[in-house]
XYZ file of C-alpha atoms in Angstrom:
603
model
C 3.608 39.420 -68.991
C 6.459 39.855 -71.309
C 9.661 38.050 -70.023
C 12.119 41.019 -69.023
C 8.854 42.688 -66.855
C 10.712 44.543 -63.645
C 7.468 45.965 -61.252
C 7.857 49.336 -60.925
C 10.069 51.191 -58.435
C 13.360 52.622 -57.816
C 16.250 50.607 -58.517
C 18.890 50.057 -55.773
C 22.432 51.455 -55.863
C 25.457 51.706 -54.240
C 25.075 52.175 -50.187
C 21.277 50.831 -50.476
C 22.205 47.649 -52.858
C 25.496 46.741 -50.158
C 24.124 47.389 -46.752
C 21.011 46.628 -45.000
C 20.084 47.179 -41.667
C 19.172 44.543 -38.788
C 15.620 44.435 -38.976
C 15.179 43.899 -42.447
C 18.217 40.949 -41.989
C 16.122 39.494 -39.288
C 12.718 39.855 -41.495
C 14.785 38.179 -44.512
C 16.286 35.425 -42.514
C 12.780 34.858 -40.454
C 14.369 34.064 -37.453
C 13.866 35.615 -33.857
C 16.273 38.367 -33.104
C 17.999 36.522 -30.118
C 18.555 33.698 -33.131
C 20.232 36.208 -35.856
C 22.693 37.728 -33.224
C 23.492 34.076 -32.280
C 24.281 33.229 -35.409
C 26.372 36.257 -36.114
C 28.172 35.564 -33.019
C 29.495 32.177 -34.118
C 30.228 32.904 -37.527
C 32.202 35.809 -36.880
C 29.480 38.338 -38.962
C 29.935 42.366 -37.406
C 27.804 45.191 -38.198
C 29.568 47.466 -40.862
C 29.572 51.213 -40.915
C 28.801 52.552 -44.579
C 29.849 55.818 -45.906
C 26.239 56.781 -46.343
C 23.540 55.387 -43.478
C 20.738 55.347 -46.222
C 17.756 54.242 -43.675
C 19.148 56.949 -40.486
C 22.224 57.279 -38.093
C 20.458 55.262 -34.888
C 20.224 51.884 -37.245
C 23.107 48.902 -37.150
C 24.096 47.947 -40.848
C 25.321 44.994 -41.896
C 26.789 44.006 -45.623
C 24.492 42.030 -47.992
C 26.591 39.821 -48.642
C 27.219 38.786 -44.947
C 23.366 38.155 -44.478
C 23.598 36.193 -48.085
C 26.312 33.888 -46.067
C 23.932 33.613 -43.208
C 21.149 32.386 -45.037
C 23.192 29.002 -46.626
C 24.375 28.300 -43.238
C 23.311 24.436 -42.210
C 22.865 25.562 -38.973
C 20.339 27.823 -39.417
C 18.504 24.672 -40.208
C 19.630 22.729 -37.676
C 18.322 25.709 -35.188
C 14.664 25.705 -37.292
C 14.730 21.963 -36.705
C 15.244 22.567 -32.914
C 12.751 24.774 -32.439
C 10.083 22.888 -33.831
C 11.212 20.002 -31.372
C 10.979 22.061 -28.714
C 7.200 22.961 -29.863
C 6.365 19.349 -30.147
C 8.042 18.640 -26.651
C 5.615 21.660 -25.559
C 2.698 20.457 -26.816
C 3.374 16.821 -25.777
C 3.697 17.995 -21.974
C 0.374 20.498 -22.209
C -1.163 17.089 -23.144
C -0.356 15.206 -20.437
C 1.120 12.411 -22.391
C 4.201 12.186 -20.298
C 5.648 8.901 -22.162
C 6.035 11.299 -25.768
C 7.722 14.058 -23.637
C 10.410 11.172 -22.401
C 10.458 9.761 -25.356
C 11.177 12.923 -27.273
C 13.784 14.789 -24.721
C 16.094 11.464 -25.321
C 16.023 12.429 -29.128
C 16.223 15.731 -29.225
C 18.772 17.199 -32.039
C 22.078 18.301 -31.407
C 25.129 20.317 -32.889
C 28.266 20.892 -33.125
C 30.395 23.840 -34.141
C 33.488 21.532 -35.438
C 33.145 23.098 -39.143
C 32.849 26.726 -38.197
C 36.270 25.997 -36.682
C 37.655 24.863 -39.525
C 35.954 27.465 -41.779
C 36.654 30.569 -39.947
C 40.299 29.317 -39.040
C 41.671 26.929 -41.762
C 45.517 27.318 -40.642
C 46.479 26.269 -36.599
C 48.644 29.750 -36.844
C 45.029 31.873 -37.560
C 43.505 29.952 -34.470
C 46.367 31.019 -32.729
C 46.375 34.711 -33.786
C 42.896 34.633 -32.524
C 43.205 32.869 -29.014
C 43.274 36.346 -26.334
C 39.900 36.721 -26.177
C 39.032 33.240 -26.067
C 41.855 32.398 -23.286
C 40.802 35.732 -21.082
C 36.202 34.629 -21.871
C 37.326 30.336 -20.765
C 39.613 31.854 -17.806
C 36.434 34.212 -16.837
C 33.925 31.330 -16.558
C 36.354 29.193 -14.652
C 35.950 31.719 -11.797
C 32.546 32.293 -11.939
C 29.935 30.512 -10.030
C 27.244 28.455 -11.256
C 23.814 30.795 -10.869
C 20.848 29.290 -12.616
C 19.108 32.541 -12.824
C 21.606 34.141 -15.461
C 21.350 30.156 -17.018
C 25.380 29.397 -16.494
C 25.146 25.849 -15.676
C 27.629 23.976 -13.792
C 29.219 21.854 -16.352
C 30.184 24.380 -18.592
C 32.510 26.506 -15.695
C 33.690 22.889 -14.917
C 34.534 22.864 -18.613
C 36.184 26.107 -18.562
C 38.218 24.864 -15.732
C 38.853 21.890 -16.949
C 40.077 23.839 -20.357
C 42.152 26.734 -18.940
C 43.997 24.358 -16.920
C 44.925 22.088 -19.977
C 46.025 25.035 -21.596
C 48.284 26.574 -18.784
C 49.896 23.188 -17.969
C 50.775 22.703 -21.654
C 52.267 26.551 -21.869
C 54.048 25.536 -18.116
C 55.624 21.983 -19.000
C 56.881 23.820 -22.437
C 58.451 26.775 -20.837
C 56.173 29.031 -23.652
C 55.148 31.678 -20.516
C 57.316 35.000 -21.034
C 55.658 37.634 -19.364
C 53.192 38.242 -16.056
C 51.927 41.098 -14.473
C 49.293 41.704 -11.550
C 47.075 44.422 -11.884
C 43.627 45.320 -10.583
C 41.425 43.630 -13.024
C 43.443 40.626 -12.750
C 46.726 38.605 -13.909
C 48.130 39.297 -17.319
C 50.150 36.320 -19.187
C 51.580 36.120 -22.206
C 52.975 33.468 -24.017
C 55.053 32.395 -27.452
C 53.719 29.659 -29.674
C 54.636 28.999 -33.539
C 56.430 32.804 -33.389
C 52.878 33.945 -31.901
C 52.440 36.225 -28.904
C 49.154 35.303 -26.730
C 47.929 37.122 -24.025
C 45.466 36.459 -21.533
C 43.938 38.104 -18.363
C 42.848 35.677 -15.229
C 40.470 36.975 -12.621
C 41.894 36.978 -8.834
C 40.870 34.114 -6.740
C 38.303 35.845 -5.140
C 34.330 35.390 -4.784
C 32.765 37.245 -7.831
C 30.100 39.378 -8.017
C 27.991 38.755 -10.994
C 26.510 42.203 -12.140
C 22.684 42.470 -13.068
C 23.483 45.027 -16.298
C 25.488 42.118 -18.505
C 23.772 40.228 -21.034
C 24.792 36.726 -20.039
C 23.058 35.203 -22.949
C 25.754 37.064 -25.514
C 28.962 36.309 -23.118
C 27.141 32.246 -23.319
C 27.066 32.396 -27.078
C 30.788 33.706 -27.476
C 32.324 31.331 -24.917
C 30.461 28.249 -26.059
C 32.308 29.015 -29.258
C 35.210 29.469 -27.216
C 35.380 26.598 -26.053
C 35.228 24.522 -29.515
C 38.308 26.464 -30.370
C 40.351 26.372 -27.171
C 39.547 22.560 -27.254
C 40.527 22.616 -31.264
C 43.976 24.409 -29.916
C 44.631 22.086 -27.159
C 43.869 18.402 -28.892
C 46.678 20.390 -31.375
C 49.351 21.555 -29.060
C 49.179 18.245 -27.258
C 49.409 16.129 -30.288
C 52.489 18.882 -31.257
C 54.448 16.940 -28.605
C 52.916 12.840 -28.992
C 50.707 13.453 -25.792
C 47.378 11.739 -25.801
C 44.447 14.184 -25.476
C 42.444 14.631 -23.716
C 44.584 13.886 -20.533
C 43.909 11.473 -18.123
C 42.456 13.442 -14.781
C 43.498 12.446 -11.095
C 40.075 12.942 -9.440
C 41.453 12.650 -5.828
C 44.052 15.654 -7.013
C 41.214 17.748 -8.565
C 38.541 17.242 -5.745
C 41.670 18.848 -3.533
C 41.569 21.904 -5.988
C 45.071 21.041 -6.594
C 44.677 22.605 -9.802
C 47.435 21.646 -12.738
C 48.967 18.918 -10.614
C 45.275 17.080 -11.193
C 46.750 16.707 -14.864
C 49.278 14.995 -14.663
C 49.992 10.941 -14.102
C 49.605 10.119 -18.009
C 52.732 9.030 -20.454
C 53.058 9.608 -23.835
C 54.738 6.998 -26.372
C 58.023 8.398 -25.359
C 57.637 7.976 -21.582
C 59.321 4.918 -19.582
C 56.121 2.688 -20.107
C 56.004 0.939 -23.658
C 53.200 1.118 -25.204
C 52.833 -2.848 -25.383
C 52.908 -2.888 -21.506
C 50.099 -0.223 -21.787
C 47.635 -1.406 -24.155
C 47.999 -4.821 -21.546
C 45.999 -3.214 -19.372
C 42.618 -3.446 -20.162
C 39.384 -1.779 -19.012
C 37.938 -5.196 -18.101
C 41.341 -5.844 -16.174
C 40.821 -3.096 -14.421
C 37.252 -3.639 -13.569
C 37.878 -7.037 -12.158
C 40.630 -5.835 -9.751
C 38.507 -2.945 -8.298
C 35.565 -5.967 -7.773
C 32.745 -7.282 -9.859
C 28.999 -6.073 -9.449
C 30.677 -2.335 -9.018
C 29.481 0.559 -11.124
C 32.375 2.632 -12.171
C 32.491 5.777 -14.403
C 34.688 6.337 -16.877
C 36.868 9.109 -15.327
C 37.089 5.823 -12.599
C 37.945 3.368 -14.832
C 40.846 5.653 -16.432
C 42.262 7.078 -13.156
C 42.169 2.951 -11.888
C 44.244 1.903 -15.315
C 46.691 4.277 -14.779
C 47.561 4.112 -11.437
C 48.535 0.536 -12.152
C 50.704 1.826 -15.065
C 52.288 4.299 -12.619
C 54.575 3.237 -9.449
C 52.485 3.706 -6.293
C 55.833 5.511 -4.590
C 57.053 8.055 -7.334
C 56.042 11.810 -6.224
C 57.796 13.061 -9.460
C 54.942 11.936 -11.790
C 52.778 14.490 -10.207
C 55.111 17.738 -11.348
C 55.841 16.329 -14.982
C 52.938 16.536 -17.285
C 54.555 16.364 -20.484
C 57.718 17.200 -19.711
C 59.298 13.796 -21.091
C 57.669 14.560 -24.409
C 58.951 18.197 -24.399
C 62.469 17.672 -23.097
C 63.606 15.806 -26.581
C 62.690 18.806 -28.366
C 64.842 21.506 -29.594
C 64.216 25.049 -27.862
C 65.624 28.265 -29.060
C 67.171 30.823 -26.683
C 64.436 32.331 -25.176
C 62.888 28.923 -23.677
C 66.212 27.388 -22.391
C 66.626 31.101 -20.555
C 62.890 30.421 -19.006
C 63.983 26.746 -18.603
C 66.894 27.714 -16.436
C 65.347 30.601 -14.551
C 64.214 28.455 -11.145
C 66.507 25.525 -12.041
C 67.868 24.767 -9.014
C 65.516 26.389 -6.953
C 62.892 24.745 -4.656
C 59.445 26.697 -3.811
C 56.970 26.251 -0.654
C 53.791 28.071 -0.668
C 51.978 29.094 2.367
C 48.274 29.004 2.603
C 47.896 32.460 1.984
C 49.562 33.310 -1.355
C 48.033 33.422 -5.143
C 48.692 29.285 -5.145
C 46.763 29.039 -8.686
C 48.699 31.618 -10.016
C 52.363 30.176 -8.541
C 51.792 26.802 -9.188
C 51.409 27.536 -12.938
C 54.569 30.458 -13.304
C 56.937 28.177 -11.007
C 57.276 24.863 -13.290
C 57.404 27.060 -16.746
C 60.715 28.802 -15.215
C 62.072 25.712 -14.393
C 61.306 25.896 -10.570
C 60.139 22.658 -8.432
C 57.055 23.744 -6.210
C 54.675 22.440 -3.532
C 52.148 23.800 -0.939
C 50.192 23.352 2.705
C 47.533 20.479 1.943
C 46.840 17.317 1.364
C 48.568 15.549 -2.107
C 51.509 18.199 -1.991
C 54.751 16.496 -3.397
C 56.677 17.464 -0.361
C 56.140 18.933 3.089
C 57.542 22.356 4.806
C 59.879 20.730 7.221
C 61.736 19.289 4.065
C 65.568 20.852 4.450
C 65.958 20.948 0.570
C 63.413 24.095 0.354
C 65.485 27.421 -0.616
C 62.141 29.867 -0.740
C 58.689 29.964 0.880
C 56.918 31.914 -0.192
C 54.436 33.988 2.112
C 52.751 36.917 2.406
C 52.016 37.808 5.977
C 54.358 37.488 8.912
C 52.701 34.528 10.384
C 55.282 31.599 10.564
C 56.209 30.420 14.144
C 58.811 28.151 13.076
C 61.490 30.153 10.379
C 63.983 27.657 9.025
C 67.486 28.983 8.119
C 68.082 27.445 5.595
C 65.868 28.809 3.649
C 64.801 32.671 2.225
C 61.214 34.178 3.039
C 60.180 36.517 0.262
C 56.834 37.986 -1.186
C 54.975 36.440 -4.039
C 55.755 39.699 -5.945
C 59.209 38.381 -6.101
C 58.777 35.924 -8.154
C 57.068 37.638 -10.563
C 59.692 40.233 -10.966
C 62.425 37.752 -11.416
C 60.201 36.067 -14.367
C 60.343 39.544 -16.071
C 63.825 40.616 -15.197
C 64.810 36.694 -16.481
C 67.081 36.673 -13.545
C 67.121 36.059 -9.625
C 66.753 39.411 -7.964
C 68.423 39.870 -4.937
C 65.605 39.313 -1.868
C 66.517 41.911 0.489
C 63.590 44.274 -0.932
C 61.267 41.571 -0.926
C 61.021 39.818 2.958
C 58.095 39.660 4.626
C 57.021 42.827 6.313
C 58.854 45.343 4.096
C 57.285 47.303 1.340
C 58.317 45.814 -2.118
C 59.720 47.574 -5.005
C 57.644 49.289 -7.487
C 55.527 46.222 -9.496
C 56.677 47.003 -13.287
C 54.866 46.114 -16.189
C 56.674 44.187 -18.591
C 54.166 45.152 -21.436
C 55.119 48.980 -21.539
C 58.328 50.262 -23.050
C 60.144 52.699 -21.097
C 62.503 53.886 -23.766
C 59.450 54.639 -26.134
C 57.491 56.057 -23.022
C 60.110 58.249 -22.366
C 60.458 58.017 -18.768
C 62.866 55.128 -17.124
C 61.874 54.302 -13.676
C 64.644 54.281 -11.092
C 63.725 50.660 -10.190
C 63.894 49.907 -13.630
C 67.652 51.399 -14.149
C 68.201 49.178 -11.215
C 67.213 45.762 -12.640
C 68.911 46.896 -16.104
C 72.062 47.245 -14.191
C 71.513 43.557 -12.504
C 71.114 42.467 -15.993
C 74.376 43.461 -17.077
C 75.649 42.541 -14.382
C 74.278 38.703 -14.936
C 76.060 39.117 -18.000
C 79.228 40.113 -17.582
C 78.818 43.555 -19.098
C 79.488 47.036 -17.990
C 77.162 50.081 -17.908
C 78.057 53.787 -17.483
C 77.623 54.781 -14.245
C 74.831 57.428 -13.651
C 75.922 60.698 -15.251
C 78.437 59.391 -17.222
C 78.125 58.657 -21.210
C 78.343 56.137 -23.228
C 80.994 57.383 -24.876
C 82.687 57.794 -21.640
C 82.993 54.049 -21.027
C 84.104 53.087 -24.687
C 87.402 55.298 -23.774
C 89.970 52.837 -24.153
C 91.901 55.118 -21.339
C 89.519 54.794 -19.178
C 89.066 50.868 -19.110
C 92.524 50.462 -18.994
C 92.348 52.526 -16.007
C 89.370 50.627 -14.487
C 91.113 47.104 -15.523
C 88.613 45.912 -17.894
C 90.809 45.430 -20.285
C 94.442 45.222 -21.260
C 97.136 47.334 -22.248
C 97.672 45.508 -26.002
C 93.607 45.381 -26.276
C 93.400 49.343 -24.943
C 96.086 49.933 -28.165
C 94.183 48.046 -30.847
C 90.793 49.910 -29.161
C 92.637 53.233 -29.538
C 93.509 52.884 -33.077
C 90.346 51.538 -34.309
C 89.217 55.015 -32.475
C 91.629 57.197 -34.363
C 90.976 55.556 -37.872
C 87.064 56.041 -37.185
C 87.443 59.969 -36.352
C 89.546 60.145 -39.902
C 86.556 58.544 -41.884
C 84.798 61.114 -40.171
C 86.195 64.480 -40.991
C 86.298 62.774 -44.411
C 83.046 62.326 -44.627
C 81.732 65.817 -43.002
C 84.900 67.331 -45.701
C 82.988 66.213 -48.481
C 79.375 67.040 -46.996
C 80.905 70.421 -46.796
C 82.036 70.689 -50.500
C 78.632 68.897 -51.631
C 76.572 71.983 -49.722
C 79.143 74.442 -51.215
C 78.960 72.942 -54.772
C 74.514 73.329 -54.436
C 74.722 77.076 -53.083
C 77.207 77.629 -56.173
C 74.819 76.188 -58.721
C 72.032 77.839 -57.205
C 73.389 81.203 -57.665
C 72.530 82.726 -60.882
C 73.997 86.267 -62.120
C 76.191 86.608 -58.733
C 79.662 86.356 -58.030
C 80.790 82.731 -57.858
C 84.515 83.748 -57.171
C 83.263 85.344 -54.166
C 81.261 82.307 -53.012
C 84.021 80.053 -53.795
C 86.242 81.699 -51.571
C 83.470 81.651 -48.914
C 83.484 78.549 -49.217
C 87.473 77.892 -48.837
C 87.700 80.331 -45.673
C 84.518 78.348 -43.833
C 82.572 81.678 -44.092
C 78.999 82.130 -43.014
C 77.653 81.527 -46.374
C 76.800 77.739 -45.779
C 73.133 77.485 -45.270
C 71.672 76.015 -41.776
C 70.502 72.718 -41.987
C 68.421 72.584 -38.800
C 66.858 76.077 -40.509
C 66.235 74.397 -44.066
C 64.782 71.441 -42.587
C 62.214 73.114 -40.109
C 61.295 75.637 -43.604
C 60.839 71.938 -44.851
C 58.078 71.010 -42.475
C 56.640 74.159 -42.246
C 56.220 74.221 -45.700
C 54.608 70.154 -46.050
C 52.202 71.137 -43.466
C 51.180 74.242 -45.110
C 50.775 72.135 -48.143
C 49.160 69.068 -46.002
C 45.413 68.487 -46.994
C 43.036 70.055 -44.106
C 42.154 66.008 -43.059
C 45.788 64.719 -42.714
C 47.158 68.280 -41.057
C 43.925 67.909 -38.389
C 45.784 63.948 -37.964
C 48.688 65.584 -37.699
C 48.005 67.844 -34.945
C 46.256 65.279 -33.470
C 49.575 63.284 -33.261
C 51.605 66.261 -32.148
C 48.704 66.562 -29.151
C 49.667 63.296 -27.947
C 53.479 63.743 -28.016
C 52.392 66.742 -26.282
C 50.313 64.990 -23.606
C 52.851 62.101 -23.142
C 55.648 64.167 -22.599
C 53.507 66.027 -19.955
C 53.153 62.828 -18.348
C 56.859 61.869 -18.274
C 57.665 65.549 -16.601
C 55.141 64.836 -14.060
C 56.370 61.263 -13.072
C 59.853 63.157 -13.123
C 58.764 65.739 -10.794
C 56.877 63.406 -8.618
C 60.042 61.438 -8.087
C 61.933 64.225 -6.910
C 59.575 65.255 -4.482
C 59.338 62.087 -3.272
C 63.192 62.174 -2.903
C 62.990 65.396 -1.152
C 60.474 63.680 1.395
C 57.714 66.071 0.364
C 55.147 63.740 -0.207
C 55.145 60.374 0.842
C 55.473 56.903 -1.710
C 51.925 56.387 -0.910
């Protein structure tokens, strides 16, 4: 056979060299098809869309080079090594021989997925750029119950749990929240870490209904992966600020669904404790006070050292997680603001409210919190309370002292980043309009009235002063006028005025010489005419100077005539929207006015 032979055939090219389709990965690989997607799944592999779909339109395409990067993966080989286990495990217990089965279930192989962490994110800031999906699958699973007919075991939602609610009372003890809104699919957040916006969705506290068209197996794949990362990003953020991780857990405090307050009671090296006095206490110390001859767990063990670290009588360590590692850092702007929000402001939740929710929101604005149940930091009766917050008229004993507003108030305040006023929000009243922080009016085009309102509250916070509807901006710079309304002084209202007066001479300077600059083109353009006769034109302010709204709509007119048949189709395309969005706007409009009017009803 000579030594360059090549068996006859068609040689591959472009579309058919780069892409191939699923099957023939899965044939390549030789692995089961549940395997391959498994494996795409967790190292981040998507089917591509080529130009050219060489084998048909109703086949999924991947690149070669992906399934190339699939085949060198060790844990492909890890997963062949499993599977044969599991066949010897198999055969073992059709056997009989119930001492191999034992024997071979204690050494079954493992993994992990601690490199594919590091592979697919190699900087903290690309984990972090990365973390909405993974916060909104771990915060999903935390809800859900434990059914062993779509295989969700119990220790992974207890892991989920146990995640989301490291992650939420590191964002709450570091003031990092910045936005929330309710909606019907759930509870939007968003936080700031390293310059980098995250945003999650939690499910309401209510009993969920697991539908029979989801493929659990996928959502299982993604979140297990999930939760190597979100366990990556925590151990991180935790170190960030010299706390130990993972954190120690107060079992009495989680057993009482007490939620973040179950992570707290653990110092860092820059709490009160020194660490010599720490590392005194010993596991076998501890073991010998709670008795000899006593099997504890480690959770136990942990909870038992600590509580001897801790005073017995000091209620505070339950509300500060790491907020003495976090106060010695510098904040910028934004986080003091959130800091100072619910400073001196003291919360009570009834039994009825979002408590999950409010217990994590509260402490990142600064606010001090507790609730109706056993291990709350303080009780109702206590006189010190200025808001309780409840949602159905059902108190029989109102205190004075203190103000009875709707949860939705204190999510508006978190997005208005000031106290609104509670009149709209007691008990038994219909509460303002619920706005979303995430959509921007001015872009949108349409301002709701409630939203003029809080602007106005804003500026008010701040010692500013806003035109008054249906006046102008330009109104309320008239140094007349806020002499008039006292804002300012006479001497100040003189230096205003003539920084007004030299302004409108720079000006008519400037418009004098866009004048002459138009003038001097149209001369120059003429050819063979009369430039005397355009010159004095020109002088007198005659019609002769062209319209610049008219040359610049013959502009576009003329681009899009011009405008390839793909990018003018865009175009329109872009115009339709406008169109639609501006229909929109008029309808909100109109809808406002008739509700005004008392035509139709806010309902």
């Amino acid at each position: 056979m000579p030594k360059h032979y090549r068996p006859a055939g068609k040689k591959k090219e472009g579309n058919a060299a780069r892409y191939i389709t699923k099957s023939q990965a899965v044939k390549y690989l030789q692995v089961s098809l549940s395997l391959f997607r498994k494996l795409c799944i967790l190292k981040g592999i998507f089917p591509r869309e080529p130009k050219k779909k060489v084998k048909g339109n109703h086949r999924t395409y991947y690149h070669t080079k992906d399934i190339l990067f699939l085949k060198h993966e060790p844990l492909l080989e890890k997963f062949r090594e499993m599977r044969a286990y599991e066949k010897k495990i198999k055969k073992a217990v059709s056997k009989k021989n119930r001492d191999l089965a034992e024997r071979l279930l204690t050494r079954k192989p493992t993994y992990t997925l601690d490199m594919l962490i590091r592979e697919r994110y190699p900087k903290f800031i690309d984990a972090l750029r990365d973390l909405d999906d993974c916060l909104s699958m771990v915060h999903l699973f935390a809800a859900l119950p434990a059914v062993e007919r779509e295989k969700i075991p119990v220790n992974r939602v207890h892991n989920c749990r146990r995640l989301s609610h490291e992650w939420q009372a590191y964002v709450s003890r570091t003031h990092k929240l910045r936005k929330t809104f309710i909606s019907v699919k759930g509870i939007y957040y968003q936080a700031e870490i390293d310059g980098q916006k995250i945003t999650w969705l939690t499910p309401h506290a209510l009993q969920q209904v697991l539908p029979a068209d989801v493929d659990y197996n996928i959502m299982l794949t993604f979140l297990e992966f999930y939760e190597t990362l979100l366990a990556f990003v925590n151990f991180k953020l935790y170190h960030s600020i010299n706390v130990k991780y993972p954190p120690i857990l107060d079992s009495r405090l989680e057993a009482l669904a007490a939620d973040l307050y179950a992570l707290s009671r653990f110092f860092d090296s820059r709490a009160s404790m020194t660490e010599s006095k720490a590392a005194s206490i010993s596991e076998s110390d501890v073991s010998k006070d709670l008795g000899e001859g006593t099997n504890y767990d480690e959770s136990e063990l942990r909870l038992a050292q600590l509580q001897q670290q801790l005073p017995s009588n000091e209620p505070g360590a339950l509300m500060h997680l790491v907020q003495n590692a976090a106060e010695s850092d510098e904040d910028d702007s934004e986080t003091r603001k959130c800091k100072a929000l619910f400073k001196d402001v003291k919360f009570f939740l009834s039994r009825e409210v979002p408590r999950e929710s409010l217990l994590f929101v509260i402490p990142a604005f600064g606010g001090i919190v507790s609730w109706d149940g056993e291990g709350a930091p303080f009780k109702e009766t206590d006189q010190s309370i200025t808001h309780q917050i409840v949602d159905r008229p059902t108190q029989g004993h109102k205190f004075l002292s203190r103000e009875y507003v709707q949860p939705q108030w204190i999510y508006d305040c978190i997005n208005a980043r000031i106290l609104l006023p509670v009149d709209e929000y007691v008990v038994g009243r219909i509460p303002p309009p619920h706005l979303s922080p995430f959509v921007d009016n001015e872009a949108e085009g349409y301002v709701p009235e409630y939203a003029e309102t809080i602007k106005r509250l804003q500026a008010a916070a701040r010692q500013e002063v806003l035109p008054m509807p249906g006046v102008g901006k330009e109104d309320l710079d008239d140094p007349q006028n806020l002499l008039v309304e006292g804002v300012i002084d006479r001497a100040e209202a003189i230096e205003a005025a003539e920084k007004k007066r030299k302004m409108s001479i720079l000006q008519k300077q400037y418009h004098d010489e866009l004048k002459k600059e138009l003038g001097s083109t149209q001369i120059s353009a003429a050819s063979g005419g009369n430039k005397d006769s355009v010159s004095e034109d020109i002088d007198t302010g005659g019609d002769s100077l062209p319209d610049i709204s008219q040359i610049s709509k013959d502009a576009d007119s003329m681009s899009d005539i011009l405008m390839p048949r793909k990018k003018r189709k865009l175009l329109d395309a872009m115009k339709m929207g406008k169109e639609k969005k501006q229909a929109n706007v008029d309808r909100l409009k109109q809808r406002n006015r008739m509700i005004k009017e008392g035509k139709i009803s806010e309902k």
